[in-house]
mmCIF file of C-alpha atoms in Angstrom:
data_model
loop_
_atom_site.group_PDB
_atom_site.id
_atom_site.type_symbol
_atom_site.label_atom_id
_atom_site.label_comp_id
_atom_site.label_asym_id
_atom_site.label_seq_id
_atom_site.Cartn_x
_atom_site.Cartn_y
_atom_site.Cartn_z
ATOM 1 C CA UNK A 15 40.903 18.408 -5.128
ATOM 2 C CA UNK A 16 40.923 16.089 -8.570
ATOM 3 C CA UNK A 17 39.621 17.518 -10.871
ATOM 4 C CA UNK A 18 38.628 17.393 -14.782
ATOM 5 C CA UNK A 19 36.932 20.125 -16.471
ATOM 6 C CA UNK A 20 35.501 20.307 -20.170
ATOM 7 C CA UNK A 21 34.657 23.526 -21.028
ATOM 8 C CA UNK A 22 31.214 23.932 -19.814
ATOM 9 C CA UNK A 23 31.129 21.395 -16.958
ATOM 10 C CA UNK A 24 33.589 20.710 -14.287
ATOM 11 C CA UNK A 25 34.034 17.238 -12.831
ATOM 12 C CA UNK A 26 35.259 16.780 -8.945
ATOM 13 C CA UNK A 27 34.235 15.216 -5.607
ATOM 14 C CA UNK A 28 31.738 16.277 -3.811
ATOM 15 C CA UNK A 29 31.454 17.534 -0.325
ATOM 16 C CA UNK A 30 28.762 17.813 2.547
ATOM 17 C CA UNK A 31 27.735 21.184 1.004
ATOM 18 C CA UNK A 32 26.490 19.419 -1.869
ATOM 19 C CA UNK A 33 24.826 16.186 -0.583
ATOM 20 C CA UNK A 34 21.096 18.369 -0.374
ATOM 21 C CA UNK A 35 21.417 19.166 -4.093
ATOM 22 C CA UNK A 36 23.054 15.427 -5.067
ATOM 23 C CA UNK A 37 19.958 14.313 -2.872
ATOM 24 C CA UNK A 38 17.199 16.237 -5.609
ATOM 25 C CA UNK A 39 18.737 14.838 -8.222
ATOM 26 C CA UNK A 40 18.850 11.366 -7.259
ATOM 27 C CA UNK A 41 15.289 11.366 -7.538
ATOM 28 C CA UNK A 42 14.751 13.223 -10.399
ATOM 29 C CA UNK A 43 15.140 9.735 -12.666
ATOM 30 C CA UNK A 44 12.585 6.641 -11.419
ATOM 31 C CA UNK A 45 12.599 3.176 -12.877
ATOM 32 C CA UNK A 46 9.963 2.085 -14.621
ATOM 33 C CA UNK A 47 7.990 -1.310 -14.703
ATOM 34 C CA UNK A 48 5.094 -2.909 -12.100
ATOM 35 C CA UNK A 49 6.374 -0.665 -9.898
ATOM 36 C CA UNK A 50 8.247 3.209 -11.049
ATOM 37 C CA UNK A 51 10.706 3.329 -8.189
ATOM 38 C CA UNK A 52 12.665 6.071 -6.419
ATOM 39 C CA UNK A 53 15.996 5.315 -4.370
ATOM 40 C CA UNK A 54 16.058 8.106 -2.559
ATOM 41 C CA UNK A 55 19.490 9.551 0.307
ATOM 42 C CA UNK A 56 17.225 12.039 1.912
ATOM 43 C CA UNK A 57 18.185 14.465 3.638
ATOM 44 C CA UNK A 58 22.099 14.939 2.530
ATOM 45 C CA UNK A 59 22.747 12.357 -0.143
ATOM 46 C CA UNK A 60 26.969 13.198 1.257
ATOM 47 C CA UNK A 61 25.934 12.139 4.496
ATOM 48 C CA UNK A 62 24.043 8.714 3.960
ATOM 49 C CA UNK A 63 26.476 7.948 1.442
ATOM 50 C CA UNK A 64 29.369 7.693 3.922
ATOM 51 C CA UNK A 65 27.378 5.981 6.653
ATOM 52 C CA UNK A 66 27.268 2.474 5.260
ATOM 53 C CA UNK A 67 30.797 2.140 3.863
ATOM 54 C CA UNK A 68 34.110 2.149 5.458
ATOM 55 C CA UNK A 69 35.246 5.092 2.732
ATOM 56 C CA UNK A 70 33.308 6.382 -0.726
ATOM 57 C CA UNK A 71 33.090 9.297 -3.103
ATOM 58 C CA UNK A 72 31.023 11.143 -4.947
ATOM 59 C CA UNK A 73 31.744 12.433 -8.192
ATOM 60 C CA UNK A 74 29.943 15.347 -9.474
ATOM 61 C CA UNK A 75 29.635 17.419 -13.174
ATOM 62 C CA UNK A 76 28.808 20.912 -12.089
ATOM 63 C CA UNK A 77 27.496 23.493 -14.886
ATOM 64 C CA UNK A 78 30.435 26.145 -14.764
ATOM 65 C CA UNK A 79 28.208 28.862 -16.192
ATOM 66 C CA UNK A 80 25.114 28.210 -13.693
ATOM 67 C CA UNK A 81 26.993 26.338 -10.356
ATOM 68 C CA UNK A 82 24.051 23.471 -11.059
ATOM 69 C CA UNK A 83 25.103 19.872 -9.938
ATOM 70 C CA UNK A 84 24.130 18.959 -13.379
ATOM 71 C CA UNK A 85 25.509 14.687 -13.013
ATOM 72 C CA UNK A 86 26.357 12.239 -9.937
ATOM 73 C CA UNK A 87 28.183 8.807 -9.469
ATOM 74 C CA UNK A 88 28.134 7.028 -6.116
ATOM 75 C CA UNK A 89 31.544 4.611 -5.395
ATOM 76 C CA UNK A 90 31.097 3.153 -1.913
ATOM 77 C CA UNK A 91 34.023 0.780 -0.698
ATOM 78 C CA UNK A 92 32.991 -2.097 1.970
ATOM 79 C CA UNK A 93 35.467 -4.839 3.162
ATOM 80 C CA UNK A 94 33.537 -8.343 1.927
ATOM 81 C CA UNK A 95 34.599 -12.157 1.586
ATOM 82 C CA UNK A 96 35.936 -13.235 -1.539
ATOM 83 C CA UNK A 97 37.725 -16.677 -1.373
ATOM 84 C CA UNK A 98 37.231 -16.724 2.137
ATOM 85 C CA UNK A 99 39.655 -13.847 2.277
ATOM 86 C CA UNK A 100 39.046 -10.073 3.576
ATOM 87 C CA UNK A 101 39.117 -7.793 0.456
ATOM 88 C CA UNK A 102 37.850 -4.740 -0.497
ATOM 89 C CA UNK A 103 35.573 -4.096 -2.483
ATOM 90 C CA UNK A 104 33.061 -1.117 -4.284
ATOM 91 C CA UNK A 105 29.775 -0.706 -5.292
ATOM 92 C CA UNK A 106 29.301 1.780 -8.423
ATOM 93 C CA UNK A 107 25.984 2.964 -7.943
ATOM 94 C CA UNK A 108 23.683 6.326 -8.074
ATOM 95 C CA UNK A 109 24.509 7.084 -11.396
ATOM 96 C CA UNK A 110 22.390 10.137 -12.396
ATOM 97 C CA UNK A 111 22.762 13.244 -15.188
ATOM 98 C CA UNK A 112 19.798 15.755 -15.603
ATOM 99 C CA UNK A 113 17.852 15.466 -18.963
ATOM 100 C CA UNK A 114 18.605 19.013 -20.090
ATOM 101 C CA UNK A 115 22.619 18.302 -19.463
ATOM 102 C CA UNK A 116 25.056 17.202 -22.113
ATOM 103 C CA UNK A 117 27.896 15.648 -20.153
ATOM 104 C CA UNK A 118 30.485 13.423 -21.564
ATOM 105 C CA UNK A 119 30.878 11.215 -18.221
ATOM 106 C CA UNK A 120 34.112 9.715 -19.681
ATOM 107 C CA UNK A 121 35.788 12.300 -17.097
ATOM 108 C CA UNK A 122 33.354 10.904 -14.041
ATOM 109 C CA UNK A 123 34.487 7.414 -14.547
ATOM 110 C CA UNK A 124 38.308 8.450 -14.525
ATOM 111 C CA UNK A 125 38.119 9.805 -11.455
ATOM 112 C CA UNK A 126 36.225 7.047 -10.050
ATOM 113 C CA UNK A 127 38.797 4.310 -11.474
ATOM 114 C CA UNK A 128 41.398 6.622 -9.772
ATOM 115 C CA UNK A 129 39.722 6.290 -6.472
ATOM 116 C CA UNK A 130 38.903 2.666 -6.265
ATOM 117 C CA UNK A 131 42.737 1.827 -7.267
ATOM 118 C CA UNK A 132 44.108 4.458 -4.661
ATOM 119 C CA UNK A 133 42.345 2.259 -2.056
ATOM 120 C CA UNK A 134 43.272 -1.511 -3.419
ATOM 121 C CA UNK A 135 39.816 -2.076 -4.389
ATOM 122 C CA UNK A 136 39.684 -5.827 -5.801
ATOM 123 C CA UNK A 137 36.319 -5.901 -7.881
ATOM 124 C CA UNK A 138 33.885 -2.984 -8.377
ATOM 125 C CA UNK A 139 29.806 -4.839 -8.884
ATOM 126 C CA UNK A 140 26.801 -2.320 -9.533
ATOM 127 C CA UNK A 141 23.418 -3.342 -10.032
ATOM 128 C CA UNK A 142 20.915 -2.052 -12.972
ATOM 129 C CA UNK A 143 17.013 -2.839 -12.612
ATOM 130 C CA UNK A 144 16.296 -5.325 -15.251
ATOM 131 C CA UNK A 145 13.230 -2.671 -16.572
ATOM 132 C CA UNK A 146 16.161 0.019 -17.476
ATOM 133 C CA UNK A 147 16.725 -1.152 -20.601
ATOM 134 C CA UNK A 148 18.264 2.520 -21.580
ATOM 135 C CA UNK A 149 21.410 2.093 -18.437
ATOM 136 C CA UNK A 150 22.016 -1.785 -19.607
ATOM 137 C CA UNK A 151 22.525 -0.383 -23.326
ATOM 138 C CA UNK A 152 24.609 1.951 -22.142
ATOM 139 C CA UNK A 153 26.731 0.780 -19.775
ATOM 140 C CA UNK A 154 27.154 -2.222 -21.472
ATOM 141 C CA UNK A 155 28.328 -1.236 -24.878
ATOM 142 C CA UNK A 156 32.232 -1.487 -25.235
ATOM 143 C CA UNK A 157 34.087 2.407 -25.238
ATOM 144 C CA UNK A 158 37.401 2.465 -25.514
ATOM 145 C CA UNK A 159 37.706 4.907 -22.466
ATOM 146 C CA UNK A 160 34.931 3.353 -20.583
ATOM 147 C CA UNK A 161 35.625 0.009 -18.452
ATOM 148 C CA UNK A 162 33.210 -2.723 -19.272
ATOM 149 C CA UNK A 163 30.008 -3.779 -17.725
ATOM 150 C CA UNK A 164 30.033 -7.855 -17.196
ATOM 151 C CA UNK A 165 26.591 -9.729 -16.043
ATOM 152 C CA UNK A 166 27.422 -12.344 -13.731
ATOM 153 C CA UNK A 167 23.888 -12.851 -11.871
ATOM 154 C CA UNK A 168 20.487 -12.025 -11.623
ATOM 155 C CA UNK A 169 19.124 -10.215 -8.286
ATOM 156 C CA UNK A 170 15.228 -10.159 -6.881
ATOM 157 C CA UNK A 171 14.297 -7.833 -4.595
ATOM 158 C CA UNK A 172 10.904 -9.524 -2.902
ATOM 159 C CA UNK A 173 8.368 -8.134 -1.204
ATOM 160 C CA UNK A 174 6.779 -10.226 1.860
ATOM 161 C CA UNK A 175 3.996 -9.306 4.025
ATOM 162 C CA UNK A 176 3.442 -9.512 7.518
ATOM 163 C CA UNK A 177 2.831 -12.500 9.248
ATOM 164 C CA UNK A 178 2.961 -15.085 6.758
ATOM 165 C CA UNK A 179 1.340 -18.353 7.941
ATOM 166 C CA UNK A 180 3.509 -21.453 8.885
ATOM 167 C CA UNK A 181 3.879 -24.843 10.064
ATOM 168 C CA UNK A 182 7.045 -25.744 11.270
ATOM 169 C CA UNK A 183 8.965 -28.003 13.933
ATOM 170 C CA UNK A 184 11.889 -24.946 13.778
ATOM 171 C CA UNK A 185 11.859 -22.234 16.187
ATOM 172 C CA UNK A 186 12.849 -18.549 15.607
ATOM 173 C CA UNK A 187 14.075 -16.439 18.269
ATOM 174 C CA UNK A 188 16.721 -13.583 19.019
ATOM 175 C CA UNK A 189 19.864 -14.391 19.351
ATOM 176 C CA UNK A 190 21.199 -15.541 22.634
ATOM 177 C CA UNK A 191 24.376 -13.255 24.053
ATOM 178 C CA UNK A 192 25.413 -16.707 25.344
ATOM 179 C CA UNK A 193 24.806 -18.130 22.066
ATOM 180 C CA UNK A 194 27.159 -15.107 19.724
ATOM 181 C CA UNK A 195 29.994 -18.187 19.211
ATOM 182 C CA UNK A 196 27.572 -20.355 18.137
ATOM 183 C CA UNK A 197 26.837 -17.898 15.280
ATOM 184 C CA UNK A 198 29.830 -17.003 14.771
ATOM 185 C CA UNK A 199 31.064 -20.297 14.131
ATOM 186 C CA UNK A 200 27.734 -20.950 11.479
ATOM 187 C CA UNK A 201 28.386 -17.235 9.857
ATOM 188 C CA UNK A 202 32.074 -18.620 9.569
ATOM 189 C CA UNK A 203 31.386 -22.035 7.894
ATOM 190 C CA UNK A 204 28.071 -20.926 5.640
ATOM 191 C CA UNK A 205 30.710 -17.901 4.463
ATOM 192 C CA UNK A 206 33.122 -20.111 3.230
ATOM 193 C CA UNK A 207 32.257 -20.464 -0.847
ATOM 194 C CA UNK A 208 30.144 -17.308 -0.550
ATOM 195 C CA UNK A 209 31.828 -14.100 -2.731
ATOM 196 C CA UNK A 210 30.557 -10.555 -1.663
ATOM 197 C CA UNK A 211 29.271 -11.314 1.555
ATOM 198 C CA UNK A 212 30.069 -8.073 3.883
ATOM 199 C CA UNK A 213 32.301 -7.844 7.158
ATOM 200 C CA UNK A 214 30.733 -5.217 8.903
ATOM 201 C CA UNK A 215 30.999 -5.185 12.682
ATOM 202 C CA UNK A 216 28.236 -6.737 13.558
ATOM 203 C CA UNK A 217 25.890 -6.115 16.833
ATOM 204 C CA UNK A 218 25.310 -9.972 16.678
ATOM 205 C CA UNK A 219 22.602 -8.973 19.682
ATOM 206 C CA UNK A 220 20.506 -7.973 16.690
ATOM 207 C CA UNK A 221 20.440 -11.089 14.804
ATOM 208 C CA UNK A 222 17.505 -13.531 14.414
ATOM 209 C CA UNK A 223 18.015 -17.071 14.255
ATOM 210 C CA UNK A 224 16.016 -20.362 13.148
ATOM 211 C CA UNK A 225 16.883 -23.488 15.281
ATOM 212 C CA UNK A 226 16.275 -27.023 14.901
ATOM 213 C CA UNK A 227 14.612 -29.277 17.628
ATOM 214 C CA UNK A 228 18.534 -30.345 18.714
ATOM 215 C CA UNK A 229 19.094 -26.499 19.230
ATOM 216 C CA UNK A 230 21.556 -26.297 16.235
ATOM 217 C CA UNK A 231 21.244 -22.812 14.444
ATOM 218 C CA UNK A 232 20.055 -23.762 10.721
ATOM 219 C CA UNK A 233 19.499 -19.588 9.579
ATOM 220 C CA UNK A 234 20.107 -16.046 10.428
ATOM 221 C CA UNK A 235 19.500 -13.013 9.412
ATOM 222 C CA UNK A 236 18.767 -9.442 11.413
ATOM 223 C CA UNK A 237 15.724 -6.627 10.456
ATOM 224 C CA UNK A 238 17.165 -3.263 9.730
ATOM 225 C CA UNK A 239 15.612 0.114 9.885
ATOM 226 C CA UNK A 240 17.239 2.916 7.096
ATOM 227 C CA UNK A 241 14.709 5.398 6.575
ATOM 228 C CA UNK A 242 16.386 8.062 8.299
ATOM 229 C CA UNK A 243 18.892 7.957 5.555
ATOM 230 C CA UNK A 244 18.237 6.057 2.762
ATOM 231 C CA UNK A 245 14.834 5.605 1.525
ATOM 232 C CA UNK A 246 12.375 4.020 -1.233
ATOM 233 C CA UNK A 247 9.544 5.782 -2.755
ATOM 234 C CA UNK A 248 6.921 4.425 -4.947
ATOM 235 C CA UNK A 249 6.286 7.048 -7.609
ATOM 236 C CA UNK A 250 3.943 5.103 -9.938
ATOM 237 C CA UNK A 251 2.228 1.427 -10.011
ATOM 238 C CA UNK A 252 1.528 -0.620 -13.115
ATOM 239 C CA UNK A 253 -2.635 -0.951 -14.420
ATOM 240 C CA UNK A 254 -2.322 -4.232 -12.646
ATOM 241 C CA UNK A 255 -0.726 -3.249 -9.429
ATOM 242 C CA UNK A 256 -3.728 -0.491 -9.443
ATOM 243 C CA UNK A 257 -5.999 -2.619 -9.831
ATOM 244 C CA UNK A 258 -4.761 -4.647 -7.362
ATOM 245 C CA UNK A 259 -4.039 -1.727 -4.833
ATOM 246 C CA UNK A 260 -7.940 -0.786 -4.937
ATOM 247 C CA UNK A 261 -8.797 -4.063 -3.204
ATOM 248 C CA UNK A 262 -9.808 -3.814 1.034
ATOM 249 C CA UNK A 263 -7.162 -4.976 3.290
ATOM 250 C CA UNK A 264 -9.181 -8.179 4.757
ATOM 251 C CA UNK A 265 -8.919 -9.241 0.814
ATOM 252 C CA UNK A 266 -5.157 -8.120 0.086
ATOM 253 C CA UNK A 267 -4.166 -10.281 3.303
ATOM 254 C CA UNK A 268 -5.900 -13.352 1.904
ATOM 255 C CA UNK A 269 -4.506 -13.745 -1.371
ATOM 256 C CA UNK A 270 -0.769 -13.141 0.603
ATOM 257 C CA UNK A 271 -0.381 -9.262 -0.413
ATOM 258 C CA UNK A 272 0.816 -6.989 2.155
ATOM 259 C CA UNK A 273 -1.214 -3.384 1.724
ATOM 260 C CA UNK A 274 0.258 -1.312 -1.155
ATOM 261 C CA UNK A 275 2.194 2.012 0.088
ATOM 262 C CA UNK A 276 0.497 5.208 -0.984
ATOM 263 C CA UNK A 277 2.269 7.105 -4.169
ATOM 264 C CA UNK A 278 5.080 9.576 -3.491
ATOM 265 C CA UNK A 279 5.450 9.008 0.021
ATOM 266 C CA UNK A 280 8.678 7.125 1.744
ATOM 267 C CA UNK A 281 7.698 3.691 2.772
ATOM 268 C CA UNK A 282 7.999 2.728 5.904
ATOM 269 C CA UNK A 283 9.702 -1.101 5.570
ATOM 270 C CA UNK A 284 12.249 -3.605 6.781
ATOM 271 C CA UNK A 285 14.912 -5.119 5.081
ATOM 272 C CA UNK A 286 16.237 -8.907 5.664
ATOM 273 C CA UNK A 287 19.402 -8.710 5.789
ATOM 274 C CA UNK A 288 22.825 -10.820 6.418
ATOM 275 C CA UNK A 289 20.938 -13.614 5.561
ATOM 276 C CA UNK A 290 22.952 -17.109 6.004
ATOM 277 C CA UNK A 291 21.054 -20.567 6.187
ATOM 278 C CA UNK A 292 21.541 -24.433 5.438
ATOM 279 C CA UNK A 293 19.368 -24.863 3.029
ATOM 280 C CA UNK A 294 16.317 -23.534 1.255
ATOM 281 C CA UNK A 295 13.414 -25.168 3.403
ATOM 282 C CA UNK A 296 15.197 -23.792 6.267
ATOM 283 C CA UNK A 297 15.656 -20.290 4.116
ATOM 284 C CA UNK A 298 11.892 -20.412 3.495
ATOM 285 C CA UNK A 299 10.743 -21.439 7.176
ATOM 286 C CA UNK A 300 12.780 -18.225 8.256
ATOM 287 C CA UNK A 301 11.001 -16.070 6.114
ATOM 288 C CA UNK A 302 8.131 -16.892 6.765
ATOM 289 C CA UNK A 303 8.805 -17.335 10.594
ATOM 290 C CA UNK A 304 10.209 -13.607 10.789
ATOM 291 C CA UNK A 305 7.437 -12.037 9.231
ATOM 292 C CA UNK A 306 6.313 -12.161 12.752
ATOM 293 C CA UNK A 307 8.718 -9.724 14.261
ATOM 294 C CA UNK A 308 8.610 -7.078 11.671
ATOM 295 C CA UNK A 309 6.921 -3.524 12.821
ATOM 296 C CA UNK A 310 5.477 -2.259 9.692
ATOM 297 C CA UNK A 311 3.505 -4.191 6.936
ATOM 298 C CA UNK A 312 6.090 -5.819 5.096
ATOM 299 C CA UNK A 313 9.456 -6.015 4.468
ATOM 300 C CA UNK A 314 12.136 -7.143 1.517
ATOM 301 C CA UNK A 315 14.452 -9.563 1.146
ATOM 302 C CA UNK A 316 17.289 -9.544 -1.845
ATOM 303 C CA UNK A 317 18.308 -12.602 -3.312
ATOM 304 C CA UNK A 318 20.348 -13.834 -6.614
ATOM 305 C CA UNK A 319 18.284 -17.104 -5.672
ATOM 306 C CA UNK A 320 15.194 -17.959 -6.900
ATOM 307 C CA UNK A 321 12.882 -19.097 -3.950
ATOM 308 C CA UNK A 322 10.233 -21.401 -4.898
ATOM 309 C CA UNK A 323 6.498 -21.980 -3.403
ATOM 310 C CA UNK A 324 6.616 -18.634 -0.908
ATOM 311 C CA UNK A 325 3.783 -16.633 -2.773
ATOM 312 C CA UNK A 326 5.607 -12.996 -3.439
ATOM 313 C CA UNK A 327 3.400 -11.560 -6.032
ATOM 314 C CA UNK A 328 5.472 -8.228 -5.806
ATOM 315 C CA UNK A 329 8.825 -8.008 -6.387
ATOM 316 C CA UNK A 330 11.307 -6.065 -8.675
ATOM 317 C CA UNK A 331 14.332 -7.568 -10.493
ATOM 318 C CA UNK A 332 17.813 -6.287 -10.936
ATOM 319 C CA UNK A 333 21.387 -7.248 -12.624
ATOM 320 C CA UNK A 334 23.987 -7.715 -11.125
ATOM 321 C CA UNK A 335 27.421 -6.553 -13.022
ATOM 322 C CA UNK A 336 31.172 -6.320 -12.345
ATOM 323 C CA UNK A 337 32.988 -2.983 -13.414
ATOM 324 C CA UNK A 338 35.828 -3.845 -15.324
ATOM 325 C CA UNK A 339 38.343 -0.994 -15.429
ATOM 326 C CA UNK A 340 41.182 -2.661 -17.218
ATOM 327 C CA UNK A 341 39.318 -4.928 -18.985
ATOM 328 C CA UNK A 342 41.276 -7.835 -18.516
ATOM 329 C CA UNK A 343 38.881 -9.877 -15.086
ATOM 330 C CA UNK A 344 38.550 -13.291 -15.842
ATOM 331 C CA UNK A 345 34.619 -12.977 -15.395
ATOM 332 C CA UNK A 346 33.894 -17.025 -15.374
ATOM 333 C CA UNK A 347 35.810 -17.338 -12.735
ATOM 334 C CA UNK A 348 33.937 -14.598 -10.734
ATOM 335 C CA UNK A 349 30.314 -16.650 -11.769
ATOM 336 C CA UNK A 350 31.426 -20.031 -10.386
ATOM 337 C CA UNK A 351 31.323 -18.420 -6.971
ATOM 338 C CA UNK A 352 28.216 -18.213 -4.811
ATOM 339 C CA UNK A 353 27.473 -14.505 -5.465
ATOM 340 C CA UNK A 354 25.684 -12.767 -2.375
ATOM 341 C CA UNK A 355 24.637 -9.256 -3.269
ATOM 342 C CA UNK A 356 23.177 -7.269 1.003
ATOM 343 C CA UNK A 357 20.330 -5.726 -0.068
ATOM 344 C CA UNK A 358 20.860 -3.204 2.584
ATOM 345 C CA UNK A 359 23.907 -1.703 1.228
ATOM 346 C CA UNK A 360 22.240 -1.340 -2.299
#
């Protein structure tokens, strides 16, 4: 096993053993704003990790003189499009280090560049909420030994409620087993100046799609379910969102907000995911149109596009970087591409 030690702390990969005491400490830290947030990997952080990608790691900094997991740093490696090509490439994510611990995390990020260039990783992206001003300052400031953090796009995270009103001449329905090469064929050509988008193997049974009155397939997208593994926790609202939250149901439902999830206890939710369409009145109708077949009282949807005149009074905002080990990506080329950032894999 890799490791690097400094005197007091050790640095190394993790195993199953620790993914219960990675887990506590991944929600030791929320992130503030409208809404304090907690991404939670109950109950084995090791476990969850490794169910989403095709291979990751965990990098811990243990205490030497206590055993304590004291700092954690999530790398997660997914095969995604990038110039219509299959490449691999890793989300840096999960970054944690308890407020009584010291750690130079210099060592953590070695061993992570080691790992993503043992397995040809093409671009490493991570995502920092736009309300942790602390991580952007951070990460962002140039170290000699650390690889730079580049912006290349904003991300939203929004909120919808259940069964949004519509009017539309579009129908929405599940997908068809006759119809699975008629979706392949539109994942195929909406894919084709799309960077990021991931190739998992897809139940295409599961997908949703939005059809025009000539039967052609003009969006898609499929629900997904992650509580048992990953899981989002509201820790504290804003004086407005309390405000807000003290308001009946009847009332919530008629100004378009979907009833506000209790403090400190996981959410039950949907996400949107794998969402491909032709353009944004048809992105819109399917939103609104799925809302429909969700089973709890809302559900999210993560975009790096803003979408106009659907009322989403809660939301929360991220950006969206690329990891630059060797300092040397040409990062304007990386920002002319259309950047698509699954929520469900964040």
């Amino acid at each position: 096993m890799e490791q690097y030690i400094n005197k007091k702390y050790i640095f190394e990969f993790a195993t199953e053993e620790d993914g219960e005491e990675i887990s506590a400490l991944l929600e030791q830290t929320a992130f503030d704003g409208d809404i304090t947030l907690v991404y939670a990997k109950r109950p084995n952080a090791f476990v969850s990790v490794n169910k989403d990608s095709i291979k990751s790691a965990i990098v811990i900094g243990r205490n030497t003189e206590t055993n304590k997991i004291v700092g954690v740093g999530i790398c997660q490696i997914f095969e995604m499009l990038v110039d219509n090509n299959k490449e691999r490439i890793a989300y840096l994510g999960g970054l944690r280090v308890d407020k009584t611990a010291n750690l130079n995390i210099f060592s953590a990020y070695k061993l992570l560049e080691n790992f993503v260039i043992e397995n040809n990783v093409k671009y490493t992206y991570t995502t920092i909420l736009e309300d942790n001003i602390y991580a952007q300052k951070m990460l962002t400031k140039k170290r000699k030994f650390m690889p730079e953090y580049k912006k290349i796009s904003d991300y939203t995270v929004n909120i919808y409620k259940k069964n949004i009103r519509f009017k539309s001449n579009k129908n929405i329905e599940l997908l068809k087993e006759e119809e699975i090469p008629k979706l392949k064929k539109f994942i195929e050509e909406k894919t084709k100046d799309i960077i990021f988008f991931p190739l998992n193997t897809f139940n295409y049974k599961d997908f949703y799609v939005l059809k025009d009155s000539n039967n052609n397939i003009c969006a898609c997208g499929k629900l997904t379910k992650q509580m048992n593994h990953k899981q989002l926790i509201i820790k504290r609202y804003s004086k407005k969102l309390q405000l807000l939250k003290k308001l009946s149901n009847p009332i919530l439902n008629l100004i378009n907000l979907p009833p506000f999830p209790k403090e400190n206890e996981i959410i039950n939710y949907q996400t949107l995911s794998y969402v491909l369409y032709d353009n944004e009145i048809c992105l819109k109708d399917f939103i609104k149109q799925i809302s429909h077949y969700i089973d709890y009282a809302f559900f999210v949807y993560g975009t790096t596009k803003t979408i106009k005149n659907i009322y989403t009074p809660i939301n929360y905002k991220s950006f969206v970087y690329i990891v630059d080990w060797n300092k040397k990506l040409n990062i304007e080329e990386i920002k002319k591409h259309n950047i698509y950032i699954e929520c469900e894999l964040l």
